[in-house]
């Protein structure tokens, strides 16, 4: 049963003690859609995508993933509609080699045989352009390579939706493009994705829709063309000024 | 410090020379005499019990410690409370009173519950050592596991691993390298604390030494040998742990 929306969010609200991180968010994401979320720090961008894959629980509202409503309490879910996640800090497993990092999920969670997992992992390393690093430990790689391994690790689970939480913010400037290229390729292949990023060039290139968040709310959303040319709100104009003319 | 030690030794030797007995009495453990050899065999025979006691107690402690430590990391307040109460309560009890309580008191409680259990000195000592030590191993586990960044657990979750798999394949292999050195420390501590088992009649190293002292009146010589017996044991453990650390890479600085 295919649902038109990959993600449906209704009235999502979450507080950390007195601080309202998310304030009645409504958001629908279509299958195959590429959404970029931007906004000042503390605006709730990360919290929003962490709610989508169950890393954070939430107080009120409803999240449906491909038609299945999720429990507001913290639950991670592997289903036919698996959600992959790439973190700002990579979060690779330092005690495992690159290939073992990739194989762990498919073998333990999906129950693939060692051989099948190996084939799948090798294929993905090829795709993120670092097949020769398979046997190295993560700390022997550059930041950009580590993040590409992290992307491959997420793809190993064959997700239908990929979440990126500021995937290039922890990288040295010269390594940003090699990571973005991989994400752009992924977008071209039709992956549904939500990317939290400040890379506006990237947003222009791949996004179907750009969402601007501030203070836990979605302030503005538009197609990239309209978003950059004609921001509707003062807050968004100010943010774009700061980020584009620094 | 060294000079003080030498002064002390000279004073000690001289004073023992001028004591009513007159001389040192190493003959009690002189292997060339029949009596001395018999004494040595008796004393060294305690190794078996001390080692067995320590190993079983340490294994139990490592297991109980983990069971006590994991609830501390859960989100459930009640489980966290269980961990806190157990650790604070158990580690505040001195070993000797606890040993008496287990050996003399526990059978009474069990009897009132309709269980006729006779706790002998061996198991009394093991239970006491294991429980008493588990509060400390639990804290070691907690520190080790909490030193692994939260991002590791989250990454494990996003590739679909459940709690057990996350612990087994992601957290524990990393935590273990950090846990091993302090855990080895605790094992050495158990070996030494097993000497307390002598007071409830367990025939281990210290008890045997006491028994010979009572018949031979030669505490200095016999307790000196006893100290060296423990020294040998502890050094053996140290070497073993060094080897393990090298294998696990605990001696390399963590880089994550």
CSV table of C-alpha atoms in Angstrom, one decimal:
chain,number,residue,atom,x,y,z
A,1,UNK,CA,0.0,0.0,0.0
A,2,UNK,CA,1.8,3.1,-1.2
A,3,UNK,CA,1.1,6.3,0.5
A,4,UNK,CA,1.5,9.6,-1.3
A,5,UNK,CA,3.5,11.0,1.6
A,6,UNK,CA,6.7,9.6,3.0
A,7,UNK,CA,6.4,11.6,6.2
A,8,UNK,CA,3.3,13.3,7.6
A,9,UNK,CA,3.8,15.5,10.7
A,10,UNK,CA,0.8,17.1,12.4
A,11,UNK,CA,1.0,19.5,15.4
A,12,UNK,CA,4.4,18.2,16.5
A,13,UNK,CA,5.4,19.8,19.8
A,14,UNK,CA,8.3,19.2,22.0
A,15,UNK,CA,9.8,20.9,25.0
A,16,UNK,CA,13.1,20.5,26.9
A,17,UNK,CA,12.0,21.6,30.4
A,18,UNK,CA,11.0,25.3,29.9
A,19,UNK,CA,12.4,25.6,26.4
A,20,UNK,CA,9.9,24.9,23.5
A,21,UNK,CA,12.1,23.2,20.9
A,22,UNK,CA,9.3,22.5,18.5
A,23,UNK,CA,6.0,24.4,18.4
A,24,UNK,CA,3.1,22.7,16.5
A,25,UNK,CA,5.0,21.8,13.4
A,26,UNK,CA,2.9,20.6,10.4
A,27,UNK,CA,4.9,19.2,7.6
A,28,UNK,CA,4.3,16.7,4.8
A,29,UNK,CA,7.1,15.2,2.7
A,30,UNK,CA,6.3,13.4,-0.5
A,31,UNK,CA,8.0,10.3,-1.7
A,32,UNK,CA,11.1,11.3,-3.6
A,33,UNK,CA,11.0,14.8,-2.4
A,34,UNK,CA,14.2,16.6,-1.3
A,35,UNK,CA,13.7,19.0,1.6
A,36,UNK,CA,16.4,21.2,2.9
A,37,UNK,CA,15.9,22.7,6.4
A,38,UNK,CA,17.8,25.8,7.4
A,39,UNK,CA,17.6,28.3,10.2
A,40,UNK,CA,19.7,29.8,13.1
A,41,UNK,CA,21.0,27.4,15.7
A,42,UNK,CA,18.5,26.5,18.4
A,43,UNK,CA,15.7,26.8,15.9
A,44,UNK,CA,14.7,23.2,16.2
A,45,UNK,CA,16.0,21.8,12.9
A,46,UNK,CA,17.9,18.9,14.4
A,47,UNK,CA,15.2,18.1,16.9
A,48,UNK,CA,12.7,17.9,14.1
A,49,UNK,CA,14.6,15.3,12.1
A,50,UNK,CA,15.5,13.4,15.2
A,51,UNK,CA,11.8,13.2,16.0
A,52,UNK,CA,11.2,11.7,12.6
A,53,UNK,CA,13.5,8.7,13.2
A,54,UNK,CA,12.6,8.3,16.8
A,55,UNK,CA,15.9,9.4,18.4
A,56,UNK,CA,13.8,12.0,20.3
A,57,UNK,CA,10.4,11.5,21.8
A,58,UNK,CA,7.9,14.3,21.6
A,59,UNK,CA,5.1,15.7,23.7
A,60,UNK,CA,2.2,16.2,21.4
A,61,UNK,CA,1.3,15.7,17.8
A,62,UNK,CA,1.5,12.9,15.3
A,63,UNK,CA,4.2,11.6,13.0
A,64,UNK,CA,3.3,9.1,10.3
A,65,UNK,CA,6.0,7.4,8.3
A,66,UNK,CA,4.6,6.1,4.9
A,67,UNK,CA,1.2,5.9,6.5
A,68,UNK,CA,2.2,4.2,9.7
A,69,UNK,CA,1.6,6.4,12.8
A,70,UNK,CA,4.5,6.4,15.2
A,71,UNK,CA,4.4,6.2,18.9
A,72,UNK,CA,5.4,9.6,20.5
A,73,UNK,CA,7.6,7.8,23.0
A,74,UNK,CA,11.1,7.0,22.0
A,75,UNK,CA,11.2,4.0,19.6
A,76,UNK,CA,13.6,3.3,16.9
A,77,UNK,CA,12.0,1.4,14.0
A,78,UNK,CA,13.3,-0.8,11.4
A,79,UNK,CA,10.5,-1.6,9.0
A,80,UNK,CA,10.1,-2.0,5.3
A,81,UNK,CA,10.4,1.8,5.3
A,82,UNK,CA,13.7,2.2,6.9
A,83,UNK,CA,15.0,5.6,7.8
A,84,UNK,CA,18.8,6.2,7.4
A,85,UNK,CA,20.5,9.0,9.3
A,86,UNK,CA,23.8,10.8,8.9
A,87,UNK,CA,25.2,12.7,11.8
A,88,UNK,CA,27.2,15.9,12.1
A,89,UNK,CA,29.9,14.0,14.1
A,90,UNK,CA,29.8,10.9,11.8
A,91,UNK,CA,29.4,8.6,14.8
A,92,UNK,CA,31.3,5.8,13.1
A,93,UNK,CA,32.2,2.8,15.4
A,94,UNK,CA,35.9,3.4,16.1
A,95,UNK,CA,36.7,-0.2,17.1
A,96,UNK,CA,35.4,-1.6,13.8
A,97,UNK,CA,37.0,-1.4,10.4
A,98,UNK,CA,35.2,0.6,7.6
A,99,UNK,CA,33.7,-2.6,6.1
A,100,UNK,CA,32.6,-3.9,9.5
A,101,UNK,CA,30.9,-0.6,10.2
A,102,UNK,CA,28.9,-1.1,7.0
A,103,UNK,CA,28.1,-4.8,7.6
A,104,UNK,CA,27.0,-4.6,11.2
A,105,UNK,CA,23.5,-3.3,10.5
A,106,UNK,CA,22.6,-5.6,7.6
A,107,UNK,CA,23.9,-8.7,9.4
A,108,UNK,CA,22.5,-8.1,12.9
A,109,UNK,CA,19.4,-6.1,12.1
A,110,UNK,CA,18.3,-7.4,8.7
A,111,UNK,CA,19.7,-10.9,9.2
A,112,UNK,CA,21.8,-10.9,6.0
A,113,UNK,CA,24.5,-13.5,5.7
A,114,UNK,CA,28.1,-12.3,6.0
A,115,UNK,CA,28.7,-12.8,2.3
A,116,UNK,CA,25.6,-10.9,1.2
A,117,UNK,CA,26.4,-8.1,3.7
A,118,UNK,CA,30.0,-8.0,2.3
A,119,UNK,CA,28.8,-7.7,-1.3
A,120,UNK,CA,26.4,-5.0,-0.4
A,121,UNK,CA,29.0,-3.1,1.7
A,122,UNK,CA,31.6,-3.3,-1.1
A,123,UNK,CA,29.1,-2.0,-3.6
A,124,UNK,CA,28.3,1.0,-1.4
A,125,UNK,CA,32.0,1.8,-0.7
A,126,UNK,CA,32.4,1.9,-4.5
A,127,UNK,CA,29.4,4.3,-4.7
A,128,UNK,CA,30.9,6.7,-2.2
A,129,UNK,CA,34.2,6.4,-4.0
A,130,UNK,CA,36.4,4.9,-1.2
A,131,UNK,CA,36.5,1.1,-2.0
A,132,UNK,CA,40.3,1.1,-1.2
A,133,UNK,CA,39.7,2.1,2.5
A,134,UNK,CA,37.6,-0.9,3.4
A,135,UNK,CA,39.9,-2.4,5.9
A,136,UNK,CA,41.1,0.7,7.6
A,137,UNK,CA,39.8,2.0,11.0
A,138,UNK,CA,37.7,5.1,10.9
A,139,UNK,CA,40.3,7.2,12.7
A,140,UNK,CA,42.8,6.5,9.8
A,141,UNK,CA,40.5,8.4,7.4
A,142,UNK,CA,40.0,12.1,6.7
A,143,UNK,CA,36.8,13.8,7.9
A,144,UNK,CA,35.4,13.8,4.5
A,145,UNK,CA,36.1,10.1,4.0
A,146,UNK,CA,34.6,9.3,7.4
A,147,UNK,CA,31.4,11.1,6.5
A,148,UNK,CA,31.2,9.2,3.2
A,149,UNK,CA,31.6,5.9,5.2
A,150,UNK,CA,28.8,7.1,7.4
A,151,UNK,CA,26.6,7.7,4.4
A,152,UNK,CA,27.4,4.3,3.0
A,153,UNK,CA,26.7,2.7,6.4
A,154,UNK,CA,23.2,4.3,6.4
A,155,UNK,CA,22.6,3.2,2.8
A,156,UNK,CA,23.5,-0.4,3.7
A,157,UNK,CA,20.2,-0.7,5.4
A,158,UNK,CA,18.5,0.2,2.1
A,159,UNK,CA,16.5,3.1,3.6
A,160,UNK,CA,13.6,4.7,1.8
A,161,UNK,CA,14.3,8.0,3.5
A,162,UNK,CA,17.6,9.6,4.4
A,163,UNK,CA,18.0,12.2,7.1
A,164,UNK,CA,21.1,14.4,7.2
A,165,UNK,CA,21.9,16.4,10.3
A,166,UNK,CA,24.4,19.1,9.3
A,167,UNK,CA,26.5,16.5,7.4
A,168,UNK,CA,29.3,19.0,6.5
A,169,UNK,CA,29.4,21.3,9.6
A,170,UNK,CA,32.2,19.3,11.2
A,171,UNK,CA,34.4,19.2,8.1
A,172,UNK,CA,37.3,21.2,6.9
A,173,UNK,CA,36.3,23.4,4.0
A,174,UNK,CA,38.2,21.5,1.4
A,175,UNK,CA,36.4,18.3,2.3
A,176,UNK,CA,32.8,19.6,2.1
A,177,UNK,CA,32.4,19.2,-1.7
A,178,UNK,CA,33.4,15.5,-1.8
A,179,UNK,CA,30.6,14.8,0.8
A,180,UNK,CA,28.1,17.0,-0.9
A,181,UNK,CA,28.8,15.3,-4.3
A,182,UNK,CA,27.8,12.0,-2.8
A,183,UNK,CA,24.6,13.4,-1.4
A,184,UNK,CA,23.8,15.1,-4.8
A,185,UNK,CA,24.3,11.7,-6.5
A,186,UNK,CA,21.9,10.2,-4.1
A,187,UNK,CA,19.4,12.9,-4.7
A,188,UNK,CA,19.6,12.3,-8.5
A,189,UNK,CA,18.8,8.6,-7.9
A,190,UNK,CA,15.5,9.7,-6.4
A,191,UNK,CA,16.1,9.1,-2.7
A,192,UNK,CA,13.7,10.9,-0.4
A,193,UNK,CA,15.7,13.1,1.8
A,194,UNK,CA,15.6,15.7,4.5
A,195,UNK,CA,18.8,17.7,4.9
A,196,UNK,CA,19.6,20.1,7.7
A,197,UNK,CA,22.4,22.3,6.3
A,198,UNK,CA,23.7,25.8,5.8
A,199,UNK,CA,25.2,25.0,2.4
A,200,UNK,CA,22.9,27.2,0.3
A,201,UNK,CA,24.6,26.3,-3.0
A,202,UNK,CA,23.8,22.7,-2.3
A,203,UNK,CA,20.2,23.6,-1.4
A,204,UNK,CA,19.8,25.5,-4.6
A,205,UNK,CA,21.0,22.5,-6.6
A,206,UNK,CA,19.1,19.7,-5.1
A,207,UNK,CA,16.2,20.9,-3.0
A,208,UNK,CA,12.6,20.7,-4.1
A,209,UNK,CA,11.7,22.8,-1.2
A,210,UNK,CA,13.5,24.9,1.4
A,211,UNK,CA,12.2,25.2,4.9
A,212,UNK,CA,13.3,28.1,7.2
A,213,UNK,CA,12.8,27.4,10.9
A,214,UNK,CA,13.1,29.8,13.8
A,215,UNK,CA,12.1,29.5,17.4
A,216,UNK,CA,10.7,26.0,17.0
A,217,UNK,CA,8.4,26.9,14.1
A,218,UNK,CA,8.4,26.7,10.4
A,219,UNK,CA,8.6,30.4,9.4
A,220,UNK,CA,8.7,30.0,5.7
A,221,UNK,CA,8.9,27.3,3.0
A,222,UNK,CA,9.2,27.7,-0.7
A,223,UNK,CA,10.9,26.3,-3.8
A,224,UNK,CA,14.6,27.3,-3.9
A,225,UNK,CA,14.0,29.8,-6.7
A,226,UNK,CA,11.4,31.7,-4.8
A,227,UNK,CA,13.0,31.2,-1.4
A,228,UNK,CA,16.3,33.0,-2.4
A,229,UNK,CA,14.8,35.6,-4.7
A,230,UNK,CA,11.9,36.6,-2.7
A,231,UNK,CA,11.9,35.7,1.0
A,232,UNK,CA,8.6,36.6,2.6
A,233,UNK,CA,9.5,37.3,6.2
A,234,UNK,CA,11.9,39.7,7.8
A,235,UNK,CA,13.5,37.0,9.9
A,236,UNK,CA,14.2,34.9,6.8
A,237,UNK,CA,15.6,37.9,4.9
A,238,UNK,CA,17.9,38.7,7.8
A,239,UNK,CA,19.1,35.1,8.0
A,240,UNK,CA,19.8,34.9,4.3
A,241,UNK,CA,21.7,38.1,4.5
A,242,UNK,CA,23.9,36.8,7.2
A,243,UNK,CA,24.5,33.5,5.6
A,244,UNK,CA,25.0,34.6,2.0
A,245,UNK,CA,27.1,37.7,2.6
A,246,UNK,CA,29.7,36.7,5.2
B,1,UNK,CA,62.3,7.2,53.0
B,2,UNK,CA,64.8,4.5,52.1
B,3,UNK,CA,67.1,5.5,55.0
B,4,UNK,CA,64.2,5.3,57.4
B,5,UNK,CA,63.5,1.9,56.1
B,6,UNK,CA,67.1,0.7,56.7
B,7,UNK,CA,67.1,2.2,60.2
B,8,UNK,CA,63.9,0.5,60.9
B,9,UNK,CA,65.3,-2.8,59.7
B,10,UNK,CA,68.5,-2.5,61.7
B,11,UNK,CA,66.5,-1.7,64.8
B,12,UNK,CA,64.2,-4.5,64.1
B,13,UNK,CA,66.9,-7.1,63.7
B,14,UNK,CA,68.8,-5.9,66.7
B,15,UNK,CA,65.8,-5.9,68.9
B,16,UNK,CA,64.9,-9.4,67.8
B,17,UNK,CA,68.4,-10.6,68.5
B,18,UNK,CA,68.2,-9.3,72.1
B,19,UNK,CA,64.8,-10.7,72.7
B,20,UNK,CA,64.4,-13.6,75.2
B,21,UNK,CA,64.4,-16.1,72.3
B,22,UNK,CA,67.6,-14.5,71.1
B,23,UNK,CA,67.6,-15.2,67.4
B,24,UNK,CA,65.5,-15.3,64.3
B,25,UNK,CA,63.6,-18.5,63.9
B,26,UNK,CA,63.6,-19.3,60.3
B,27,UNK,CA,63.9,-23.0,61.1
B,28,UNK,CA,60.1,-23.1,61.3
B,29,UNK,CA,60.1,-22.8,57.5
B,30,UNK,CA,63.4,-24.4,56.7
B,31,UNK,CA,62.8,-26.8,53.8
B,32,UNK,CA,65.9,-28.8,54.7
B,33,UNK,CA,64.4,-30.0,58.0
B,34,UNK,CA,61.4,-32.4,58.1
B,35,UNK,CA,59.4,-30.2,60.4
B,36,UNK,CA,60.1,-27.1,58.4
B,37,UNK,CA,59.2,-28.8,55.1
B,38,UNK,CA,55.9,-30.0,56.6
B,39,UNK,CA,55.1,-26.5,57.7
B,40,UNK,CA,55.9,-25.1,54.2
B,41,UNK,CA,53.7,-27.7,52.5
B,42,UNK,CA,50.9,-26.8,54.9
B,43,UNK,CA,51.2,-23.1,54.3
B,44,UNK,CA,51.5,-23.3,50.6
B,45,UNK,CA,48.6,-25.7,50.5
B,46,UNK,CA,46.4,-22.6,51.2
B,47,UNK,CA,47.0,-21.3,47.6
B,48,UNK,CA,44.4,-23.7,46.3
B,49,UNK,CA,41.5,-22.2,48.4
B,50,UNK,CA,42.6,-18.6,48.1
B,51,UNK,CA,42.8,-18.9,44.3
B,52,UNK,CA,39.6,-20.8,43.9
B,53,UNK,CA,37.8,-18.4,46.3
B,54,UNK,CA,39.1,-15.3,44.5
B,55,UNK,CA,38.3,-16.5,41.0
B,56,UNK,CA,34.8,-17.6,41.7
B,57,UNK,CA,34.1,-14.4,43.7
B,58,UNK,CA,35.6,-12.2,41.0
B,59,UNK,CA,33.5,-13.9,38.3
B,60,UNK,CA,30.3,-13.5,40.3
B,61,UNK,CA,31.2,-9.9,41.0
B,62,UNK,CA,31.9,-9.1,37.4
B,63,UNK,CA,28.5,-10.6,36.5
B,64,UNK,CA,26.5,-9.0,39.4
B,65,UNK,CA,28.3,-5.7,38.7
B,66,UNK,CA,27.1,-5.6,35.1
B,67,UNK,CA,23.5,-6.4,36.2
B,68,UNK,CA,23.6,-3.6,38.7
B,69,UNK,CA,25.3,-1.1,36.4
B,70,UNK,CA,23.0,-1.4,33.4
B,71,UNK,CA,19.9,-0.1,35.2
B,72,UNK,CA,21.9,3.1,36.0
B,73,UNK,CA,22.0,3.9,32.3
B,74,UNK,CA,18.3,3.3,31.6
B,75,UNK,CA,15.7,6.1,31.4
B,76,UNK,CA,13.6,4.4,34.0
B,77,UNK,CA,13.8,6.3,37.3
B,78,UNK,CA,13.0,3.2,39.3
B,79,UNK,CA,15.8,1.2,37.8
B,80,UNK,CA,18.2,4.1,38.4
B,81,UNK,CA,17.1,4.2,42.0
B,82,UNK,CA,17.8,0.4,42.3
B,83,UNK,CA,21.3,1.0,41.1
B,84,UNK,CA,21.9,3.9,43.5
B,85,UNK,CA,20.5,2.1,46.5
B,86,UNK,CA,22.5,-1.1,45.8
B,87,UNK,CA,25.8,0.7,45.2
B,88,UNK,CA,25.5,3.1,48.2
B,89,UNK,CA,24.3,0.5,50.6
B,90,UNK,CA,26.6,-2.4,49.7
B,91,UNK,CA,29.8,-0.4,49.4
B,92,UNK,CA,29.2,1.2,52.9
B,93,UNK,CA,29.3,-2.2,54.6
B,94,UNK,CA,32.8,-3.2,55.9
B,95,UNK,CA,33.8,-6.6,54.7
B,96,UNK,CA,34.2,-8.2,58.1
B,97,UNK,CA,30.7,-7.4,59.5
B,98,UNK,CA,29.3,-8.5,56.2
B,99,UNK,CA,31.1,-11.8,56.3
B,100,UNK,CA,29.7,-12.4,59.8
B,101,UNK,CA,26.3,-11.4,58.7
B,102,UNK,CA,26.3,-13.8,55.7
B,103,UNK,CA,27.9,-16.7,57.6
B,104,UNK,CA,26.0,-16.5,60.8
B,105,UNK,CA,23.0,-14.4,59.9
B,106,UNK,CA,21.9,-15.5,56.4
B,107,UNK,CA,21.2,-19.1,57.4
B,108,UNK,CA,18.8,-17.8,60.0
B,109,UNK,CA,16.9,-15.7,57.5
B,110,UNK,CA,16.8,-18.6,55.0
B,111,UNK,CA,15.5,-20.9,57.7
B,112,UNK,CA,12.7,-18.5,58.6
B,113,UNK,CA,11.8,-18.6,54.9
B,114,UNK,CA,11.6,-22.4,55.1
B,115,UNK,CA,14.9,-23.0,53.4
B,116,UNK,CA,17.3,-25.2,55.3
B,117,UNK,CA,20.6,-24.0,53.8
B,118,UNK,CA,23.9,-24.6,55.5
B,119,UNK,CA,26.3,-21.9,54.3
B,120,UNK,CA,29.8,-23.3,54.7
B,121,UNK,CA,32.9,-21.1,55.1
B,122,UNK,CA,33.8,-21.4,51.5
B,123,UNK,CA,30.5,-20.2,50.0
B,124,UNK,CA,30.0,-17.8,52.8
B,125,UNK,CA,33.3,-16.1,51.9
B,126,UNK,CA,32.5,-16.2,48.2
B,127,UNK,CA,29.0,-14.7,48.6
B,128,UNK,CA,30.4,-11.9,50.8
B,129,UNK,CA,33.3,-11.1,48.6
B,130,UNK,CA,31.3,-11.2,45.4
B,131,UNK,CA,28.5,-9.0,46.7
B,132,UNK,CA,30.8,-6.6,48.5
B,133,UNK,CA,32.9,-6.2,45.4
B,134,UNK,CA,30.0,-6.0,42.9
B,135,UNK,CA,29.2,-2.5,44.1
B,136,UNK,CA,32.6,-1.4,43.0
B,137,UNK,CA,32.6,-3.3,39.7
B,138,UNK,CA,29.2,-1.7,39.0
B,139,UNK,CA,30.7,1.7,39.3
B,140,UNK,CA,33.6,0.7,37.1
B,141,UNK,CA,31.1,-0.5,34.4
B,142,UNK,CA,29.0,2.6,34.7
B,143,UNK,CA,32.1,4.9,34.3
B,144,UNK,CA,33.3,2.8,31.3
B,145,UNK,CA,30.0,2.7,29.5
B,146,UNK,CA,29.2,6.3,30.1
B,147,UNK,CA,32.5,7.3,28.7
B,148,UNK,CA,31.3,6.1,25.3
B,149,UNK,CA,29.7,9.0,23.5
B,150,UNK,CA,25.9,9.1,23.1
B,151,UNK,CA,26.3,9.3,19.4
B,152,UNK,CA,27.5,5.7,19.3
B,153,UNK,CA,24.2,4.5,20.8
B,154,UNK,CA,22.2,6.7,18.4
B,155,UNK,CA,24.2,5.5,15.4
B,156,UNK,CA,23.5,1.9,16.4
B,157,UNK,CA,19.8,2.7,16.7
B,158,UNK,CA,19.7,4.2,13.3
B,159,UNK,CA,21.0,1.0,11.7
B,160,UNK,CA,18.3,-0.9,13.5
B,161,UNK,CA,20.3,-2.5,16.4
B,162,UNK,CA,18.3,-3.3,19.5
B,163,UNK,CA,19.5,-2.7,23.1
B,164,UNK,CA,21.2,-6.0,23.5
B,165,UNK,CA,23.0,-5.7,20.0
B,166,UNK,CA,24.0,-2.2,20.7
B,167,UNK,CA,25.6,-3.2,24.0
B,168,UNK,CA,27.2,-6.3,22.6
B,169,UNK,CA,28.6,-5.0,19.3
B,170,UNK,CA,29.0,-1.3,19.8
B,171,UNK,CA,29.3,-0.2,23.4
B,172,UNK,CA,30.9,-3.0,25.4
B,173,UNK,CA,33.8,-3.7,23.0
B,174,UNK,CA,34.8,0.0,23.3
B,175,UNK,CA,34.0,0.2,27.1
B,176,UNK,CA,35.9,-3.0,27.8
B,177,UNK,CA,39.3,-1.5,27.0
B,178,UNK,CA,38.7,1.2,29.5
B,179,UNK,CA,37.1,-1.1,32.1
B,180,UNK,CA,39.8,-3.7,32.1
B,181,UNK,CA,42.5,-1.9,34.0
B,182,UNK,CA,40.3,-0.9,37.0
B,183,UNK,CA,38.6,-4.3,36.9
B,184,UNK,CA,42.0,-6.0,37.3
B,185,UNK,CA,42.6,-3.7,40.2
B,186,UNK,CA,39.4,-5.0,41.8
B,187,UNK,CA,40.5,-8.6,41.3
B,188,UNK,CA,43.8,-8.0,43.1
B,189,UNK,CA,41.7,-6.4,45.9
B,190,UNK,CA,39.5,-9.5,46.1
B,191,UNK,CA,42.6,-11.8,46.4
B,192,UNK,CA,43.8,-9.7,49.3
B,193,UNK,CA,40.4,-9.4,51.0
B,194,UNK,CA,39.9,-13.2,50.8
B,195,UNK,CA,42.2,-13.3,53.8
B,196,UNK,CA,39.2,-12.3,55.8
B,197,UNK,CA,37.7,-15.7,55.1
B,198,UNK,CA,40.2,-17.0,57.7
B,199,UNK,CA,38.0,-15.7,60.5
B,200,UNK,CA,35.1,-18.0,59.7
B,201,UNK,CA,37.4,-21.0,59.4
B,202,UNK,CA,38.2,-21.1,55.7
B,203,UNK,CA,41.5,-22.9,55.3
B,204,UNK,CA,43.1,-20.5,52.9
B,205,UNK,CA,46.6,-18.9,53.1
B,206,UNK,CA,46.0,-16.6,56.1
B,207,UNK,CA,44.1,-19.2,58.1
B,208,UNK,CA,46.9,-21.8,57.6
B,209,UNK,CA,49.5,-19.2,58.6
B,210,UNK,CA,47.6,-18.4,61.8
B,211,UNK,CA,47.4,-22.1,62.7
B,212,UNK,CA,51.1,-22.6,62.4
B,213,UNK,CA,51.8,-19.4,64.3
B,214,UNK,CA,49.7,-20.7,67.2
B,215,UNK,CA,51.6,-24.0,67.4
B,216,UNK,CA,55.1,-22.6,66.6
B,217,UNK,CA,55.0,-19.1,68.2
B,218,UNK,CA,56.9,-17.7,65.2
B,219,UNK,CA,54.7,-14.9,63.8
B,220,UNK,CA,57.4,-12.9,62.2
B,221,UNK,CA,58.8,-15.6,60.0
B,222,UNK,CA,55.5,-17.2,59.1
B,223,UNK,CA,53.7,-13.9,58.3
B,224,UNK,CA,56.7,-12.8,56.2
B,225,UNK,CA,56.3,-15.9,54.1
B,226,UNK,CA,52.5,-15.2,54.0
B,227,UNK,CA,53.1,-11.7,52.6
B,228,UNK,CA,55.4,-13.2,49.9
B,229,UNK,CA,52.7,-15.7,49.0
B,230,UNK,CA,50.3,-12.9,48.3
B,231,UNK,CA,52.9,-11.0,46.5
B,232,UNK,CA,53.4,-13.9,44.1
B,233,UNK,CA,49.7,-14.2,43.4
B,234,UNK,CA,49.3,-10.5,42.8
B,235,UNK,CA,52.3,-10.3,40.5
B,236,UNK,CA,50.9,-13.3,38.5
B,237,UNK,CA,47.6,-11.5,38.0
B,238,UNK,CA,49.4,-8.3,37.0
B,239,UNK,CA,51.3,-10.1,34.3
B,240,UNK,CA,48.2,-11.8,33.1
B,241,UNK,CA,46.3,-8.5,32.9
B,242,UNK,CA,49.2,-6.8,31.1
B,243,UNK,CA,49.0,-9.5,28.4
B,244,UNK,CA,45.2,-9.1,28.1
B,245,UNK,CA,45.5,-5.3,27.9
B,246,UNK,CA,47.9,-5.6,25.1
B,247,UNK,CA,45.6,-8.0,23.3
B,248,UNK,CA,42.6,-5.7,23.7
B,249,UNK,CA,44.6,-2.5,23.0
B,250,UNK,CA,43.7,-0.9,26.3
B,251,UNK,CA,47.2,0.5,26.5
B,252,UNK,CA,46.7,2.5,23.3
B,253,UNK,CA,45.1,5.8,23.9
B,254,UNK,CA,41.5,5.8,22.8
B,255,UNK,CA,40.8,7.9,19.7
B,256,UNK,CA,37.2,8.5,19.2
